[in-house]
PDB file of C-alpha atoms in Angstrom:
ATOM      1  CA  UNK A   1      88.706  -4.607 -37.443  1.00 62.00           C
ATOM      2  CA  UNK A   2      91.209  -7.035 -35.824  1.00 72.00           C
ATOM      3  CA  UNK A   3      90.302 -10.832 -35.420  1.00 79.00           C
ATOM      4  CA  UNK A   4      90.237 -12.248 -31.842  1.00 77.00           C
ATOM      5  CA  UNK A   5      93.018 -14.587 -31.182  1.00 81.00           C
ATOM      6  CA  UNK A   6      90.725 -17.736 -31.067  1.00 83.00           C
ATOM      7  CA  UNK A   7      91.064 -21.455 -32.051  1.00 83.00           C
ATOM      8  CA  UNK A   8      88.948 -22.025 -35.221  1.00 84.00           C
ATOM      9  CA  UNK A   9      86.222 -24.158 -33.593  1.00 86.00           C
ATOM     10  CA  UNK A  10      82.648 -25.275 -33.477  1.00 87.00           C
ATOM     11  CA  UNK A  11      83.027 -24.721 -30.275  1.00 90.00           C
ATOM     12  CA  UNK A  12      84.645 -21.120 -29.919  1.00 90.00           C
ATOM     13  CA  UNK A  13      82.081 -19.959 -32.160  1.00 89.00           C
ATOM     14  CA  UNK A  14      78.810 -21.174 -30.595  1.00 91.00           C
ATOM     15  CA  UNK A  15      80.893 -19.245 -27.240  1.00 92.00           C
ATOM     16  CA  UNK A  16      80.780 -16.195 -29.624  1.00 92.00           C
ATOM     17  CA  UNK A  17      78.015 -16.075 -31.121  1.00 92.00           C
ATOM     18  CA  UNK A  18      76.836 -15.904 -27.287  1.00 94.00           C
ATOM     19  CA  UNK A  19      78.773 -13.368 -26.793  1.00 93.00           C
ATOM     20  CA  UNK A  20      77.291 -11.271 -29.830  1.00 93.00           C
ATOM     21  CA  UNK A  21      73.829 -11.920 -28.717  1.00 94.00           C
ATOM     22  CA  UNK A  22      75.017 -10.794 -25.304  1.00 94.00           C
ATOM     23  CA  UNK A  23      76.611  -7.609 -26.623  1.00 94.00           C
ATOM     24  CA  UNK A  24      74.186  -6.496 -28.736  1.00 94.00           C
ATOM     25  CA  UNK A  25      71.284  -6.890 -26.381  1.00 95.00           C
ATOM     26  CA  UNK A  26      73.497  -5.193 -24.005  1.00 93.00           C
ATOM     27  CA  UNK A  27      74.016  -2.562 -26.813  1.00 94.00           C
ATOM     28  CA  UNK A  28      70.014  -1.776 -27.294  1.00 94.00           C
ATOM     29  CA  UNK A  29      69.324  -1.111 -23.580  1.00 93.00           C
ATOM     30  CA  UNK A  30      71.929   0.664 -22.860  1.00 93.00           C
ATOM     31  CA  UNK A  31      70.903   2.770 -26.241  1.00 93.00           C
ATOM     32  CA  UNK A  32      67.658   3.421 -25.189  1.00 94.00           C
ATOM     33  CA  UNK A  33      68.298   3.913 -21.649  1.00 92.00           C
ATOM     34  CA  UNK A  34      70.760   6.277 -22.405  1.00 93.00           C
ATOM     35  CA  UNK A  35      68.072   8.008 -24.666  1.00 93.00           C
ATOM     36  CA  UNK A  36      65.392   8.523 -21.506  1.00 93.00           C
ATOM     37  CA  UNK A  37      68.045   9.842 -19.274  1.00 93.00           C
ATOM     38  CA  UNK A  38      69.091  12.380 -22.137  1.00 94.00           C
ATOM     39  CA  UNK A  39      64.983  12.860 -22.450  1.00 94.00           C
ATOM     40  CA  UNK A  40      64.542  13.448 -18.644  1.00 93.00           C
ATOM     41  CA  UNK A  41      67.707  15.594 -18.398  1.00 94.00           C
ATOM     42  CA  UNK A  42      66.374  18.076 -21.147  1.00 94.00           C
ATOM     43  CA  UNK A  43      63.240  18.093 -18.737  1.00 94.00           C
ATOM     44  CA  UNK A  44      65.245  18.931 -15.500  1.00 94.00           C
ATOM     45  CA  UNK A  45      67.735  21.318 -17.855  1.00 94.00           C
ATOM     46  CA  UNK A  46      65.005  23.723 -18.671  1.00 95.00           C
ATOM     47  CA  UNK A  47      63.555  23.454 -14.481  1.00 94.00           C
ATOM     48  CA  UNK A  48      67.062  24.536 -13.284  1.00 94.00           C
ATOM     49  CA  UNK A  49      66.893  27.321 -16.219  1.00 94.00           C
ATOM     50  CA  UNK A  50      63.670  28.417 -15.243  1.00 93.00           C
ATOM     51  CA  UNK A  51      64.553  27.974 -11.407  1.00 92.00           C
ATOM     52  CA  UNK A  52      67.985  29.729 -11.860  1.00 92.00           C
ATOM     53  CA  UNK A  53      66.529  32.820 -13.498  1.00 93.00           C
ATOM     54  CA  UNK A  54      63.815  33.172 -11.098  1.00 90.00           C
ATOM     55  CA  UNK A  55      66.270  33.020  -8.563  1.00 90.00           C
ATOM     56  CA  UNK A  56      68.320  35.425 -10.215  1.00 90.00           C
ATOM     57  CA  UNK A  57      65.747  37.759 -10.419  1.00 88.00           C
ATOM     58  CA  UNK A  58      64.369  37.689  -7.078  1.00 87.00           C
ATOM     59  CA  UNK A  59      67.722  37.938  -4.981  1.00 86.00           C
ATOM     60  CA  UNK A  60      68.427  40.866  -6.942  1.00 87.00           C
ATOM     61  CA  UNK A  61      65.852  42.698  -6.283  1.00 83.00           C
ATOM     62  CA  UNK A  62      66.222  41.467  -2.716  1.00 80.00           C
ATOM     63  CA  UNK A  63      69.530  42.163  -2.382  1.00 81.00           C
ATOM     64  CA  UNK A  64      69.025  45.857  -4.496  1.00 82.00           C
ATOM     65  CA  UNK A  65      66.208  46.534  -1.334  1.00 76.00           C
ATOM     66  CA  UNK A  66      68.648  45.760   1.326  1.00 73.00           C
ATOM     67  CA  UNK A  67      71.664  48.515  -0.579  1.00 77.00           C
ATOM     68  CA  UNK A  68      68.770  50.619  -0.382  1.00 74.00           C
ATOM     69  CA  UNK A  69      68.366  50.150   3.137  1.00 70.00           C
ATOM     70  CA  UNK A  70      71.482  50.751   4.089  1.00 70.00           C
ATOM     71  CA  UNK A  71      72.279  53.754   2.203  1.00 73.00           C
ATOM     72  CA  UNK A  72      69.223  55.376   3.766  1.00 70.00           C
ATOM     73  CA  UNK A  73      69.990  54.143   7.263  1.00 68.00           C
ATOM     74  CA  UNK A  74      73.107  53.986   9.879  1.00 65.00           C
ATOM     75  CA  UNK A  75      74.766  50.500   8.993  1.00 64.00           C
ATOM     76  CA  UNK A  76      75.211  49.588  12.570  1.00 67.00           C
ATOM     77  CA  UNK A  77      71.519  49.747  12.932  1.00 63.00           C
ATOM     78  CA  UNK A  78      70.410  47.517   9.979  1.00 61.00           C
ATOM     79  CA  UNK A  79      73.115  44.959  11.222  1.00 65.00           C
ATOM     80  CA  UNK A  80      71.677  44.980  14.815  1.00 60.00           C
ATOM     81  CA  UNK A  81      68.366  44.596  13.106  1.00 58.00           C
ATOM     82  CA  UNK A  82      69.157  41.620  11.610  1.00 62.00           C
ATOM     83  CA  UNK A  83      71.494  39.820  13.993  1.00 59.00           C
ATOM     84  CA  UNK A  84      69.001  37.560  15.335  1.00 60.00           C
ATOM     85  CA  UNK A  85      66.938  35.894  13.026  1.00 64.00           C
ATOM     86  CA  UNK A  86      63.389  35.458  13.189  1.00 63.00           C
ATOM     87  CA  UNK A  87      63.075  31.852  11.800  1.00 70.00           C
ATOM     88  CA  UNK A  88      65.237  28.735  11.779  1.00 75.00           C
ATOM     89  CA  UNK A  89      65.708  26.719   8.638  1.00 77.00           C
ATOM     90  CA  UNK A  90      66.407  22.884   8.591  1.00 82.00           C
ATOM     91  CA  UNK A  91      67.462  20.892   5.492  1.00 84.00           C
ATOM     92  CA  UNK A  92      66.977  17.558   5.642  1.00 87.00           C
ATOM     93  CA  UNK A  93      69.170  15.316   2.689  1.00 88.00           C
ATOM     94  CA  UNK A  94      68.146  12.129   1.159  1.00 90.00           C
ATOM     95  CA  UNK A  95      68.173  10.307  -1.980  1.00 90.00           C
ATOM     96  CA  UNK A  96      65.712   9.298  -4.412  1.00 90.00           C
ATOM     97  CA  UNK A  97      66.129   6.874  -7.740  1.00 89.00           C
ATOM     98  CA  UNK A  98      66.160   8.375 -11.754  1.00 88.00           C
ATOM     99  CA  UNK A  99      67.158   5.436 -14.254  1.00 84.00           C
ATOM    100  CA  UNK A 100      68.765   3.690 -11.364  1.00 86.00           C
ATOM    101  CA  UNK A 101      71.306   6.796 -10.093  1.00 89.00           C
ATOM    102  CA  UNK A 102      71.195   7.876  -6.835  1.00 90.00           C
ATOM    103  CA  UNK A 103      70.378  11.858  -6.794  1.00 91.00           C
ATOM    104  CA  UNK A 104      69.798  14.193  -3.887  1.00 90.00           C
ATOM    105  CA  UNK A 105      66.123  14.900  -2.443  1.00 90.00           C
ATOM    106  CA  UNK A 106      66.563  18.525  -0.184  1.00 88.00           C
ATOM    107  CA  UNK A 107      63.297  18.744   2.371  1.00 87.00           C
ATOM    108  CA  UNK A 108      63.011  22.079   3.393  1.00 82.00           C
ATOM    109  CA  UNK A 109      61.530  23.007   7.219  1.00 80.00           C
ATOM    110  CA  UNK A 110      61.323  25.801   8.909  1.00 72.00           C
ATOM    111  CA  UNK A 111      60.329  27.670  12.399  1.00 68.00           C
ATOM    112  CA  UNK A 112      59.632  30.849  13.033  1.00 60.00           C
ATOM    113  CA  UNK A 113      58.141  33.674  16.010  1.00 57.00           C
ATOM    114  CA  UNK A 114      55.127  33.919  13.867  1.00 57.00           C
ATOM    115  CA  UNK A 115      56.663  37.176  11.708  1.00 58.00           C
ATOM    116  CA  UNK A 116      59.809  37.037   9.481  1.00 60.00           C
ATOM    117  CA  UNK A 117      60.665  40.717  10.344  1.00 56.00           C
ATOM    118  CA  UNK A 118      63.596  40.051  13.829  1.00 57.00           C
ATOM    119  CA  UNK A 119      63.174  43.975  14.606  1.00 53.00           C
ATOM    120  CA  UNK A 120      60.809  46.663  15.585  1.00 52.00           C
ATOM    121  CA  UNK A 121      59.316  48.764  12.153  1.00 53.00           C
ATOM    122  CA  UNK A 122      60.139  52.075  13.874  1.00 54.00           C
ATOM    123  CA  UNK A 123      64.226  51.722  13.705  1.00 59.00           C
ATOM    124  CA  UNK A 124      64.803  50.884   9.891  1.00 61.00           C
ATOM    125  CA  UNK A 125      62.895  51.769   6.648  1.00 65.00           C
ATOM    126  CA  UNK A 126      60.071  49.679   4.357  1.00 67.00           C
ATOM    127  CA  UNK A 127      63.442  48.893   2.083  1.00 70.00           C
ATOM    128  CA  UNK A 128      64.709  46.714   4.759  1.00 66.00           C
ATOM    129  CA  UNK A 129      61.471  44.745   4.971  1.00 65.00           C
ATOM    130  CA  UNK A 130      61.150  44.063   1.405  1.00 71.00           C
ATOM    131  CA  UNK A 131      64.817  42.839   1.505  1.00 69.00           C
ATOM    132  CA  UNK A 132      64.027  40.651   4.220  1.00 68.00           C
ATOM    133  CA  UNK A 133      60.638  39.396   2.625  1.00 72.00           C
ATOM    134  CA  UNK A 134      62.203  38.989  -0.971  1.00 73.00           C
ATOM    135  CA  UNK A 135      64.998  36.775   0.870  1.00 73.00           C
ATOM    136  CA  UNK A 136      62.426  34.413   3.160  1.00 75.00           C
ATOM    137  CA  UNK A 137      60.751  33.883  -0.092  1.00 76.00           C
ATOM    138  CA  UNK A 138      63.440  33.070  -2.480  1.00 81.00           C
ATOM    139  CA  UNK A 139      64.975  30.689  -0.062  1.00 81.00           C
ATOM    140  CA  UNK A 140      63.006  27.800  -0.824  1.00 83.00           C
ATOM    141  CA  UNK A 141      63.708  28.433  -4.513  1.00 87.00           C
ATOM    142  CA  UNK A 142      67.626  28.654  -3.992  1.00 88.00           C
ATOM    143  CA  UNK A 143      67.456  25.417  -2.281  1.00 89.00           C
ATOM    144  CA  UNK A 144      65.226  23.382  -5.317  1.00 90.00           C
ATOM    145  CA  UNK A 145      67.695  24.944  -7.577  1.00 92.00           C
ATOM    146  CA  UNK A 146      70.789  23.142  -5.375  1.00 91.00           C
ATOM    147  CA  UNK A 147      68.600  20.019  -5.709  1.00 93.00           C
ATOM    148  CA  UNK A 148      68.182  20.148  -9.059  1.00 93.00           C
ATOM    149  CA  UNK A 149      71.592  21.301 -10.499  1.00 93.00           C
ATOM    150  CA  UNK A 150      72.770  18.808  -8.713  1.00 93.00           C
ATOM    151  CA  UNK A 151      70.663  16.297 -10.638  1.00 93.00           C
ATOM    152  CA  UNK A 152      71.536  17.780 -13.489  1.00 94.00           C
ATOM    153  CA  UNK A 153      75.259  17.203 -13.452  1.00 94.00           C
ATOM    154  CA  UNK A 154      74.992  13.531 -12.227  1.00 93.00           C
ATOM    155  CA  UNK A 155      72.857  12.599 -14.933  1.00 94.00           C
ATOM    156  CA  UNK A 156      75.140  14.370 -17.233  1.00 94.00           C
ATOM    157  CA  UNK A 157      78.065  12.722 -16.362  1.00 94.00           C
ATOM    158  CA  UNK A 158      75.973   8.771 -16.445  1.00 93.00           C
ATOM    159  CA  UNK A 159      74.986   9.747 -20.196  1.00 94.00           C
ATOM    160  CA  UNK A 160      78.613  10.148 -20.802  1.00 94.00           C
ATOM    161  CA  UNK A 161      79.536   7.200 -19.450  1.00 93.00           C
ATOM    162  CA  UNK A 162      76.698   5.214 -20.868  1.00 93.00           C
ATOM    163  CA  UNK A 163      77.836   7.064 -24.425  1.00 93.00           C
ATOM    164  CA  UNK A 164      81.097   5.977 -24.005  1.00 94.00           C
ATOM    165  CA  UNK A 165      80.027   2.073 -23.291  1.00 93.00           C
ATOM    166  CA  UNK A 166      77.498   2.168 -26.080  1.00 94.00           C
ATOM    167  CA  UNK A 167      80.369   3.375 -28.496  1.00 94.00           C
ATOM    168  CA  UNK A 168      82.758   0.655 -27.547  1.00 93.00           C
ATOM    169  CA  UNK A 169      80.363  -2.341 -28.120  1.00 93.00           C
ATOM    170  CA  UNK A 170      78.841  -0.652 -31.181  1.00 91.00           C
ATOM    171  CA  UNK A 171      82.124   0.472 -32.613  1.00 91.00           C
ATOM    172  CA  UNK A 172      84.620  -2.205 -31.058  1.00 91.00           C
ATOM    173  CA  UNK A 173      83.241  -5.485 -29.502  1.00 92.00           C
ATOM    174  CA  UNK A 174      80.272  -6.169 -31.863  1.00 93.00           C
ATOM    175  CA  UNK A 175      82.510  -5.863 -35.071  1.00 92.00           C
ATOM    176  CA  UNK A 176      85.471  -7.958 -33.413  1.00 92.00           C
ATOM    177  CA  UNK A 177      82.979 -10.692 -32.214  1.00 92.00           C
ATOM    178  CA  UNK A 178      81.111 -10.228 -35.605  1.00 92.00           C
ATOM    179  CA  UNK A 179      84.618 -10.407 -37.511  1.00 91.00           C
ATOM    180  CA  UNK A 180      86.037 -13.353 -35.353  1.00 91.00           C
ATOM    181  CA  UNK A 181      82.899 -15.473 -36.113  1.00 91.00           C
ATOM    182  CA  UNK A 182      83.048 -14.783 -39.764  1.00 91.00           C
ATOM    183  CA  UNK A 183      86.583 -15.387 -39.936  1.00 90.00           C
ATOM    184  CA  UNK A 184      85.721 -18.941 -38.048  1.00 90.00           C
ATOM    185  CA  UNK A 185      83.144 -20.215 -40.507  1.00 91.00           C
ATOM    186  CA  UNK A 186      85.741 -19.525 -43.744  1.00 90.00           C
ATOM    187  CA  UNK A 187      88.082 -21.728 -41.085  1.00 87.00           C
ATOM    188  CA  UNK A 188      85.819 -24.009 -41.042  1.00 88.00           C
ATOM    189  CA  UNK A 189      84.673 -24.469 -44.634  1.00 84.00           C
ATOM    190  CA  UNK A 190      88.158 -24.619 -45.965  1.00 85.00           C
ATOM    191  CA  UNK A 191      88.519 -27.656 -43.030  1.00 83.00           C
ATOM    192  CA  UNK A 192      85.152 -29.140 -44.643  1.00 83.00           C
ATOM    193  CA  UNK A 193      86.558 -28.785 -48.446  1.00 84.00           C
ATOM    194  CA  UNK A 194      89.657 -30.254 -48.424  1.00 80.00           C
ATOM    195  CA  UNK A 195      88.222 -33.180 -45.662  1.00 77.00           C
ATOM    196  CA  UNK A 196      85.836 -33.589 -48.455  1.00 81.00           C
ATOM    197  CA  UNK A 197      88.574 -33.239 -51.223  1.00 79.00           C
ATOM    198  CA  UNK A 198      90.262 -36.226 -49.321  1.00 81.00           C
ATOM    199  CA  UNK A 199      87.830 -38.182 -49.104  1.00 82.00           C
ATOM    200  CA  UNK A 200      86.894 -38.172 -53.149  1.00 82.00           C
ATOM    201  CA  UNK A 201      91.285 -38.913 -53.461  1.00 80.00           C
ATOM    202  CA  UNK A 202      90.495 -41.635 -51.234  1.00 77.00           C
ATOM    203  CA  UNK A 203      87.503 -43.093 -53.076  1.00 77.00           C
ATOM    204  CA  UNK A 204      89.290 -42.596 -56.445  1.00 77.00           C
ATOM    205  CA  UNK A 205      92.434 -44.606 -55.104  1.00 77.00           C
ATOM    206  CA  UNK A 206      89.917 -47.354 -53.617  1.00 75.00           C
ATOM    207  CA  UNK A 207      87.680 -47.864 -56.778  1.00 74.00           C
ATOM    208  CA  UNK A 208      90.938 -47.760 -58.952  1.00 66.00           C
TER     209      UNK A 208
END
């Protein structure tokens, strides 16, 4: 490891040695804060599995229903059946705090005629309805999912950033500074030995 370019001083190295403390306190939080946001990632990871595959799952079968629906029926009637909604669906955005990173908060609302089903039951078949039920209900899941994938890759890309600070002090500025100091105390010495080494010529040429 290269030595800082630094005047060989009492005074340099006390600034140093600050400097070390500094860095390597600065070193252990950002270690172990870059350990609980790896821990609480793993935690949201497996939610936006679980989330994802329940998703999955649920629009498919909601999405098999409504192929089903209009295979059996005229398509311009399942589209006219549908084209006005029965319930309105408001997201509301905001933010809330993990390990000090700003992540997204998704508030659902919704209003509605009383029944999710915009059309009469006599015009369309029971494959429609469980299309349009299997939808209404995944909905809410689609939108935690956004929420928490979202989460996901922001806390993904602060642990690599944190990774990448806690390799440069551990691998670069802790063994310069740690380097530099030790190659100011040999400075030093030496100074100390040959001022001492004069001083004994000097006695010797006095008492002689």
């Amino acid at each position: 490891m290269a030595v800082m370019n630094v005047n060989p001083t009492r005074m340099e190295m006390k600034r140093l040695q600050a400097r070390l403390k500094t860095a390597t306190r600065g070193h252990k939080l950002l270690k172990d804060k870059t350990d609980e946001m790896i821990r609480r990632f793993i935690t949201l990871a497996e939610e936006n599995k679980r989330l994802r595959l329940d998703a999955e799952r649920e629009l498919c079968r909601a999405l098999s229903a409504f192929s089903e629906a209009k295979a059996t029926t005229d398509a311009r009637v399942v589209e006219e059946a549908i084209l006005m909604p029965a319930r309105k669906v408001t997201l509301t955005c905001s933010k809330r705090k993990i390990m000090g990173i700003d992540v997204p908060e998704i508030q659902i609302s919704e209003t509605s005629s009383g029944d999710i089903y915009p059309y009469s039951f006599l015009s369309v078949t029971e494959q429609l309805d469980d299309s349009v039920r299997g939808l209404s209900a995944v909905l809410v899941k689609l939108v935690k999912l956004a929420e928490t994938e979202k989460t996901c890759n922001m806390l993904a890309e602060e642990i690599e950033k944190n990774k990448r600070r806690v390799n440069a002090l551990e691998n670069i500025m802790i063994p310069q500074l740690s380097e530099t100091i030790k190659y100011i105390k040999m400075k030093l010495d030496e100074s100390e030995r040959a001022a001492t080494v004069r001083l004994m010529k000097v006695k010797t040429i006095l008492n002689s």
